[in-house]
Amino acid sequence: MTDRYAVIGHPIAHSKSPAIHAAFAAQTAQDLSYEALLAPLDGFAAAVAQFRAQGGRGMNITVPFKEEAFRMANRLTERAKLAQAVNTLSFEDGEIKGDNTDGVGLVRDLEQLGCQLAGARVLLLGAGGAVRGVVAPLLQTGVSRLFIANRTVERAEKLIGDFADFFAYEMPDTLAAGGWQEAADAPYDVVINATSASLSDEAPPLPAGLYAQGSLAYDMVYGRGLTAYLKQARDQGAARLADGLGMLVEQAAEAFALWRGVRPDTAAVRDTLRAALPPLV
Ligand code: NAP
């Protein structure tokens, strides 16, 4: 019997996850279907329960339900606990298992882009759910500095407080937080925009001098060509620019591997999606 999976969110029509998982399934000869489900803002739990009752095997969770999925799961991976957000649910053995594959997706994409993360100085812009998902995986690569800058400074400070408890013993000097201006302390090898400013074609008001020689500017948003942030980064001296399409494909591959026990090849899928998007120039 064909196994059923879905991505659930609000909105959801824009989601590329059905196309990505269909390509993975074809490539690995897995018998599965994968659909996009729109849940009402107050109807996430009911929509998940219905999908499960109909025999659904797993779901990806997108905006704005990742925190609700975290609370719903009755078994969580360590990385989901740290993120306090879940983007992948598996329905197995009568349980709802929650995981978060966003962070590993970002790290894999950065590595494929040629970033040497061990020892790198990284600036992370934003302090929302996406940042929560990527802090621990970035720290675990051995970055030498991870500065989290956010419009609402207290939110960034609260966030690093949560992670400092877990990482304090190993990395006392690595993690710091502040506002845009405080980010000017040091040049960075990698700057990651995880704010949603790009969705309204805005860039965070960043100070000059952030970009080290050979640095990468990365916008988690994808499909919008050169975003306001990437334009700003290019003008401020970033050597290389990337968007979040690779992260999207890599987090999907990690979920697929969890569900199916087989790891798909991401490069061909990413290249096919890329060809249909506006260029990053
Ligand atoms: P979120 O929880 O709503 O957080 C939004 C963040 O953006 C907050 O830090 C907020 O700052 C900041 N922000 C919003 N508007 C801003 C503006 N005009 N100027 C400066 N900062 C602004 O959202 P999220 O879930 O973290 O997602 C963030 C982005 O990452 C979204 O665009 C999402 O599409 C993208 N994303 C991509 C992937 C991928 O696979 N490529 C995965 C996850 C997320 P305040 O705290 O001050 O409000």
Tab-separated table of C-alpha atoms and ligand atoms in Angstrom:
chain	number	residue	atom	x	y	z
A	1	MET	CA	0.000	0.000	0.000
A	2	THR	CA	1.201	3.518	-0.789
A	3	ASP	CA	2.375	5.324	2.376
A	4	ARG	CA	0.983	8.818	2.896
A	5	TYR	CA	2.962	11.895	3.961
A	6	ALA	CA	2.154	15.612	3.896
A	7	VAL	CA	3.386	19.097	4.652
A	8	ILE	CA	1.022	21.202	6.747
A	9	GLY	CA	1.040	24.977	7.147
A	10	HIS	CA	-0.876	28.220	6.687
A	11	PRO	CA	-0.406	29.364	3.950
A	12	ILE	CA	0.777	26.282	2.056
A	13	ALA	CA	0.066	26.751	-1.663
A	14	HIS	CA	3.619	28.042	-2.264
A	15	SER	CA	5.266	24.946	-0.730
A	16	LYS	CA	7.888	23.140	-2.784
A	17	SER	CA	7.929	20.166	-0.401
A	18	PRO	CA	5.501	17.989	-2.449
A	19	ALA	CA	7.716	18.363	-5.541
A	20	ILE	CA	10.887	17.673	-3.538
A	21	HIS	CA	9.529	14.530	-1.858
A	22	ALA	CA	8.021	13.246	-5.121
A	23	ALA	CA	11.459	13.584	-6.725
A	24	PHE	CA	13.136	11.810	-3.768
A	25	ALA	CA	10.565	8.985	-3.929
A	26	ALA	CA	11.064	8.511	-7.675
A	27	GLN	CA	14.841	8.520	-7.281
A	28	THR	CA	14.831	5.927	-4.460
A	29	ALA	CA	11.880	3.844	-5.767
A	30	GLN	CA	9.823	4.410	-2.587
A	31	ASP	CA	6.061	3.835	-2.791
A	32	LEU	CA	4.682	6.967	-1.140
A	33	SER	CA	2.452	9.969	-1.721
A	34	TYR	CA	3.122	13.463	-0.342
A	35	GLU	CA	0.537	16.236	-0.323
A	36	ALA	CA	0.204	19.830	0.907
A	37	LEU	CA	-2.426	20.424	3.619
A	38	LEU	CA	-3.760	23.852	4.569
A	39	ALA	CA	-4.774	23.892	8.239
A	40	PRO	CA	-6.924	26.684	9.699
A	41	LEU	CA	-4.874	28.796	12.150
A	42	ASP	CA	-6.868	27.302	15.032
A	43	GLY	CA	-7.140	23.842	13.504
A	44	PHE	CA	-3.635	22.359	13.464
A	45	ALA	CA	-4.218	19.582	16.027
A	46	ALA	CA	-7.464	18.488	14.391
A	47	ALA	CA	-5.876	18.394	10.919
A	48	VAL	CA	-2.960	16.271	12.183
A	49	ALA	CA	-5.337	13.904	14.006
A	50	GLN	CA	-7.415	13.478	10.859
A	51	PHE	CA	-4.375	12.766	8.694
A	52	ARG	CA	-3.128	10.201	11.229
A	53	ALA	CA	-6.547	8.549	11.447
A	54	GLN	CA	-6.524	8.187	7.651
A	55	GLY	CA	-3.250	6.233	7.860
A	56	GLY	CA	-0.744	9.093	7.408
A	57	ARG	CA	2.828	8.042	8.289
A	58	GLY	CA	4.507	11.417	8.745
A	59	MET	CA	4.271	15.167	8.260
A	60	ASN	CA	6.469	18.167	7.701
A	61	ILE	CA	5.406	21.243	9.612
A	62	THR	CA	5.837	24.767	8.378
A	63	VAL	CA	4.892	28.306	9.436
A	64	PRO	CA	3.162	28.951	11.825
A	65	PHE	CA	2.773	25.527	13.457
A	66	LYS	CA	6.313	24.408	14.434
A	67	GLU	CA	5.906	25.314	18.119
A	68	GLU	CA	2.487	23.661	18.285
A	69	ALA	CA	3.954	20.513	16.731
A	70	PHE	CA	6.676	20.599	19.401
A	71	ARG	CA	4.011	20.603	22.116
A	72	MET	CA	2.009	17.873	20.391
A	73	ALA	CA	4.823	15.298	20.062
A	74	ASN	CA	5.056	12.702	22.815
A	75	ARG	CA	8.645	11.777	21.906
A	76	LEU	CA	11.271	14.348	20.869
A	77	THR	CA	14.810	14.142	19.518
A	78	GLU	CA	17.508	16.069	21.361
A	79	ARG	CA	17.762	18.604	18.526
A	80	ALA	CA	13.986	19.202	18.608
A	81	LYS	CA	14.131	19.745	22.372
A	82	LEU	CA	16.894	22.309	21.922
A	83	ALA	CA	15.046	24.052	19.091
A	84	GLN	CA	11.718	23.959	20.960
A	85	ALA	CA	10.213	23.566	17.506
A	86	VAL	CA	9.367	20.564	15.335
A	87	ASN	CA	9.366	20.461	11.529
A	88	THR	CA	9.050	16.674	11.131
A	89	LEU	CA	6.509	14.337	12.731
A	90	SER	CA	6.561	10.539	12.422
A	91	PHE	CA	3.574	8.446	13.407
A	92	GLU	CA	4.958	5.132	14.600
A	93	ASP	CA	4.048	2.531	17.194
A	94	GLY	CA	1.068	4.617	18.364
A	95	GLU	CA	3.367	7.562	19.123
A	96	ILE	CA	3.912	11.036	17.671
A	97	LYS	CA	7.665	11.517	17.279
A	98	GLY	CA	8.961	15.046	16.760
A	99	ASP	CA	12.242	16.080	15.147
A	100	ASN	CA	13.780	19.260	13.775
A	101	THR	CA	15.795	18.904	10.562
A	102	ASP	CA	16.166	22.638	9.740
A	103	GLY	CA	19.547	22.986	11.448
A	104	VAL	CA	21.176	19.992	9.846
A	105	GLY	CA	19.707	21.175	6.529
A	106	LEU	CA	21.408	24.546	6.870
A	107	VAL	CA	24.735	23.063	7.958
A	108	ARG	CA	24.777	20.587	5.036
A	109	ASP	CA	23.968	23.354	2.563
A	110	LEU	CA	26.708	25.612	3.949
A	111	GLU	CA	29.199	22.744	3.694
A	112	GLN	CA	28.149	22.062	0.117
A	113	LEU	CA	28.689	25.747	-0.614
A	114	GLY	CA	32.293	25.216	0.498
A	115	CYS	CA	32.115	26.820	3.958
A	116	GLN	CA	34.636	25.578	6.472
A	117	LEU	CA	32.496	25.975	9.594
A	118	ALA	CA	34.992	24.706	12.177
A	119	GLY	CA	36.673	27.870	13.458
A	120	ALA	CA	34.445	30.178	11.404
A	121	ARG	CA	32.993	33.447	12.724
A	122	VAL	CA	29.241	33.380	12.075
A	123	LEU	CA	26.645	36.150	12.370
A	124	LEU	CA	23.028	35.030	12.584
A	125	LEU	CA	20.371	37.698	11.963
A	126	GLY	CA	16.996	37.141	13.656
A	127	ALA	CA	15.792	35.350	16.768
A	128	GLY	CA	12.650	33.548	15.633
A	129	GLY	CA	11.840	29.892	15.103
A	130	ALA	CA	14.337	29.422	12.272
A	131	VAL	CA	17.221	30.689	14.414
A	132	ARG	CA	16.170	28.468	17.307
A	133	GLY	CA	16.430	25.480	14.974
A	134	VAL	CA	19.931	26.231	13.696
A	135	VAL	CA	21.853	27.454	16.782
A	136	ALA	CA	22.758	24.035	18.214
A	137	PRO	CA	23.770	22.433	14.881
A	138	LEU	CA	25.950	25.475	14.080
A	139	LEU	CA	27.617	25.359	17.517
A	140	GLN	CA	28.214	21.636	17.085
A	141	THR	CA	30.255	22.257	13.916
A	142	GLY	CA	32.882	24.038	16.047
A	143	VAL	CA	32.355	27.637	14.916
A	144	SER	CA	34.631	29.972	16.866
A	145	ARG	CA	32.019	32.723	17.175
A	146	LEU	CA	28.233	32.798	16.846
A	147	PHE	CA	26.728	36.240	17.273
A	148	ILE	CA	22.936	36.504	17.142
A	149	ALA	CA	21.645	39.968	16.229
A	150	ASN	CA	17.969	40.842	16.256
A	151	ARG	CA	15.656	43.857	15.912
A	152	THR	CA	14.175	43.024	19.345
A	153	VAL	CA	17.407	42.649	21.300
A	154	GLU	CA	15.794	41.051	24.383
A	155	ARG	CA	14.516	38.206	22.238
A	156	ALA	CA	18.060	37.382	21.032
A	157	GLU	CA	19.383	37.621	24.600
A	158	LYS	CA	16.683	35.300	25.894
A	159	LEU	CA	17.440	32.851	23.105
A	160	ILE	CA	21.165	32.589	23.833
A	161	GLY	CA	20.331	32.259	27.529
A	162	ASP	CA	18.401	29.078	26.698
A	163	PHE	CA	21.330	27.650	24.720
A	164	ALA	CA	24.074	28.846	27.058
A	165	ASP	CA	22.775	26.489	29.742
A	166	PHE	CA	23.354	23.580	27.402
A	167	PHE	CA	26.620	24.711	25.807
A	168	ALA	CA	28.189	26.785	28.565
A	169	TYR	CA	30.574	24.131	29.767
A	170	GLU	CA	32.037	23.450	26.326
A	171	MET	CA	31.938	26.896	24.717
A	172	PRO	CA	31.952	29.771	27.166
A	173	ASP	CA	33.162	32.457	24.731
A	174	THR	CA	31.495	31.469	21.503
A	175	LEU	CA	27.888	32.549	21.812
A	176	ALA	CA	26.766	36.188	22.139
A	177	ALA	CA	23.753	38.308	21.243
A	178	GLY	CA	22.800	41.948	20.712
A	179	GLY	CA	21.377	44.514	18.333
A	180	TRP	CA	22.454	45.331	14.775
A	181	GLN	CA	25.163	47.797	15.835
A	182	GLU	CA	26.768	45.407	18.324
A	183	ALA	CA	27.300	42.944	15.474
A	184	ALA	CA	29.978	45.306	14.129
A	185	ASP	CA	32.506	43.966	16.654
A	186	ALA	CA	34.263	41.587	14.275
A	187	PRO	CA	34.255	40.639	10.616
A	188	TYR	CA	32.409	37.401	9.884
A	189	ASP	CA	33.119	34.511	7.537
A	190	VAL	CA	29.426	33.656	7.211
A	191	VAL	CA	26.415	35.962	7.712
A	192	ILE	CA	22.996	34.258	7.700
A	193	ASN	CA	19.813	36.282	7.361
A	194	ALA	CA	17.094	34.367	9.244
A	195	THR	CA	14.777	37.350	9.626
A	196	SER	CA	11.584	37.448	7.622
A	197	ALA	CA	12.456	40.985	6.411
A	198	SER	CA	13.163	39.654	2.901
A	199	LEU	CA	9.513	38.649	2.583
A	200	SER	CA	8.622	42.365	2.579
A	201	ASP	CA	11.681	43.258	0.483
A	202	GLU	CA	13.499	44.907	3.378
A	203	ALA	CA	17.007	44.401	4.730
A	204	PRO	CA	18.008	44.705	8.406
A	205	PRO	CA	19.851	48.033	8.953
A	206	LEU	CA	23.293	46.468	9.382
A	207	PRO	CA	26.499	48.409	10.057
A	208	ALA	CA	29.345	48.406	7.499
A	209	GLY	CA	32.436	46.218	7.886
A	210	LEU	CA	30.723	42.933	8.700
A	211	TYR	CA	32.124	40.858	5.859
A	212	ALA	CA	35.537	39.208	6.081
A	213	GLN	CA	37.555	38.485	2.960
A	214	GLY	CA	35.993	35.554	1.079
A	215	SER	CA	32.843	35.674	3.235
A	216	LEU	CA	29.450	34.202	2.379
A	217	ALA	CA	26.140	36.049	2.779
A	218	TYR	CA	23.208	33.623	3.057
A	219	ASP	CA	19.501	34.493	3.025
A	220	MET	CA	17.231	31.691	4.332
A	221	VAL	CA	14.461	33.024	2.106
A	222	TYR	CA	14.491	31.473	-1.377
A	223	GLY	CA	12.779	31.957	-4.708
A	224	ARG	CA	12.913	35.746	-4.671
A	225	GLY	CA	16.123	36.237	-6.635
A	226	LEU	CA	18.487	38.817	-5.153
A	227	THR	CA	16.680	39.872	-1.941
A	228	ALA	CA	17.113	43.292	-0.321
A	229	TYR	CA	19.465	41.644	2.196
A	230	LEU	CA	21.612	39.968	-0.481
A	231	LYS	CA	21.861	43.262	-2.410
A	232	GLN	CA	22.990	45.018	0.755
A	233	ALA	CA	25.521	42.234	1.473
A	234	ARG	CA	26.941	42.455	-2.057
A	235	ASP	CA	27.263	46.248	-1.706
A	236	GLN	CA	28.901	45.883	1.732
A	237	GLY	CA	31.569	43.501	0.433
A	238	ALA	CA	30.337	39.900	0.817
A	239	ALA	CA	32.327	37.756	-1.589
A	240	ARG	CA	29.604	35.168	-2.203
A	241	LEU	CA	25.807	35.138	-2.046
A	242	ALA	CA	23.395	32.225	-1.496
A	243	ASP	CA	19.701	31.753	-0.760
A	244	GLY	CA	17.888	29.119	1.330
A	245	LEU	CA	16.850	26.747	-1.444
A	246	GLY	CA	19.635	24.300	-0.584
A	247	MET	CA	18.605	24.369	3.095
A	248	LEU	CA	15.027	23.569	2.109
A	249	VAL	CA	16.119	20.573	0.030
A	250	GLU	CA	18.573	19.323	2.681
A	251	GLN	CA	16.063	19.531	5.563
A	252	ALA	CA	13.608	17.596	3.365
A	253	ALA	CA	16.246	14.930	2.627
A	254	GLU	CA	16.875	14.481	6.346
A	255	ALA	CA	13.130	14.018	6.986
A	256	PHE	CA	12.891	11.583	4.062
A	257	ALA	CA	15.813	9.556	5.451
A	258	LEU	CA	14.160	9.436	8.902
A	259	TRP	CA	10.887	8.185	7.469
A	260	ARG	CA	12.165	5.818	4.786
A	261	GLY	CA	15.624	4.754	5.959
A	262	VAL	CA	17.185	5.780	2.645
A	263	ARG	CA	19.029	9.012	1.889
A	264	PRO	CA	18.190	10.667	-1.442
A	265	ASP	CA	20.681	12.516	-3.632
A	266	THR	CA	19.886	16.210	-3.178
A	267	ALA	CA	22.010	17.847	-5.902
A	268	ALA	CA	19.836	16.914	-8.883
A	269	VAL	CA	16.622	17.920	-7.074
A	270	ARG	CA	18.092	21.257	-5.999
A	271	ASP	CA	19.360	21.990	-9.517
A	272	THR	CA	15.952	21.255	-11.072
A	273	LEU	CA	14.205	23.606	-8.616
A	274	ARG	CA	16.907	26.239	-9.074
A	275	ALA	CA	16.431	26.292	-12.825
A	276	ALA	CA	12.816	27.464	-12.347
A	277	LEU	CA	13.702	30.337	-9.956
A	278	PRO	CA	14.855	33.917	-10.561
A	279	PRO	CA	18.694	34.090	-10.564
A	280	LEU	CA	20.791	35.461	-7.675
A	281	VAL	CA	22.366	38.268	-9.703
B	1	NAP	P1	9.688	34.133	12.857
B	1	NAP	O1	9.739	33.146	13.971
B	1	NAP	O2	8.420	34.837	12.555
B	1	NAP	O3	10.841	35.231	13.177
B	1	NAP	C1	10.975	36.353	12.351
B	1	NAP	C2	12.277	37.080	12.666
B	1	NAP	O4	12.441	38.104	11.686
B	1	NAP	C3	12.317	37.754	14.024
B	1	NAP	O5	13.635	37.693	14.525
B	1	NAP	C4	11.911	39.195	13.701
B	1	NAP	O6	12.431	40.140	14.591
B	1	NAP	C5	12.590	39.368	12.367
B	1	NAP	N1	12.004	40.407	11.496
B	1	NAP	C6	10.765	40.393	10.945
B	1	NAP	N2	10.597	41.485	10.171
B	1	NAP	C7	11.744	42.201	10.236
B	1	NAP	C8	12.179	43.423	9.650
B	1	NAP	N3	11.397	44.131	8.830
B	1	NAP	N4	13.436	43.836	9.915
B	1	NAP	C9	14.245	43.110	10.726
B	1	NAP	N5	13.890	41.964	11.321
B	1	NAP	C10	12.644	41.505	11.076
B	1	NAP	O7	10.131	33.469	11.470
B	1	NAP	P2	11.086	32.177	11.261
B	1	NAP	O8	10.270	30.945	11.312
B	1	NAP	O9	12.252	32.341	12.183
B	1	NAP	O10	11.556	32.354	9.727
B	1	NAP	C11	12.446	33.394	9.351
B	1	NAP	C12	12.709	33.301	7.841
B	1	NAP	O11	13.433	32.112	7.524
B	1	NAP	C13	11.420	33.243	7.026
B	1	NAP	O12	11.566	34.120	5.936
B	1	NAP	C14	11.345	31.802	6.547
B	1	NAP	O13	10.712	31.711	5.278
B	1	NAP	C15	12.827	31.429	6.446
B	1	NAP	N6	13.069	29.964	6.612
B	1	NAP	C16	13.634	29.281	5.564
B	1	NAP	C17	13.889	27.923	5.705
B	1	NAP	C18	14.515	27.158	4.554
B	1	NAP	O14	14.460	25.920	4.562
B	1	NAP	N7	15.144	27.822	3.623
B	1	NAP	C19	13.581	27.252	6.905
B	1	NAP	C20	13.011	27.988	7.953
B	1	NAP	C21	12.759	29.353	7.790
B	1	NAP	P3	11.662	40.530	15.980
B	1	NAP	O15	12.049	39.479	16.971
B	1	NAP	O16	12.191	41.875	16.299
B	1	NAP	O17	10.182	40.530	15.663
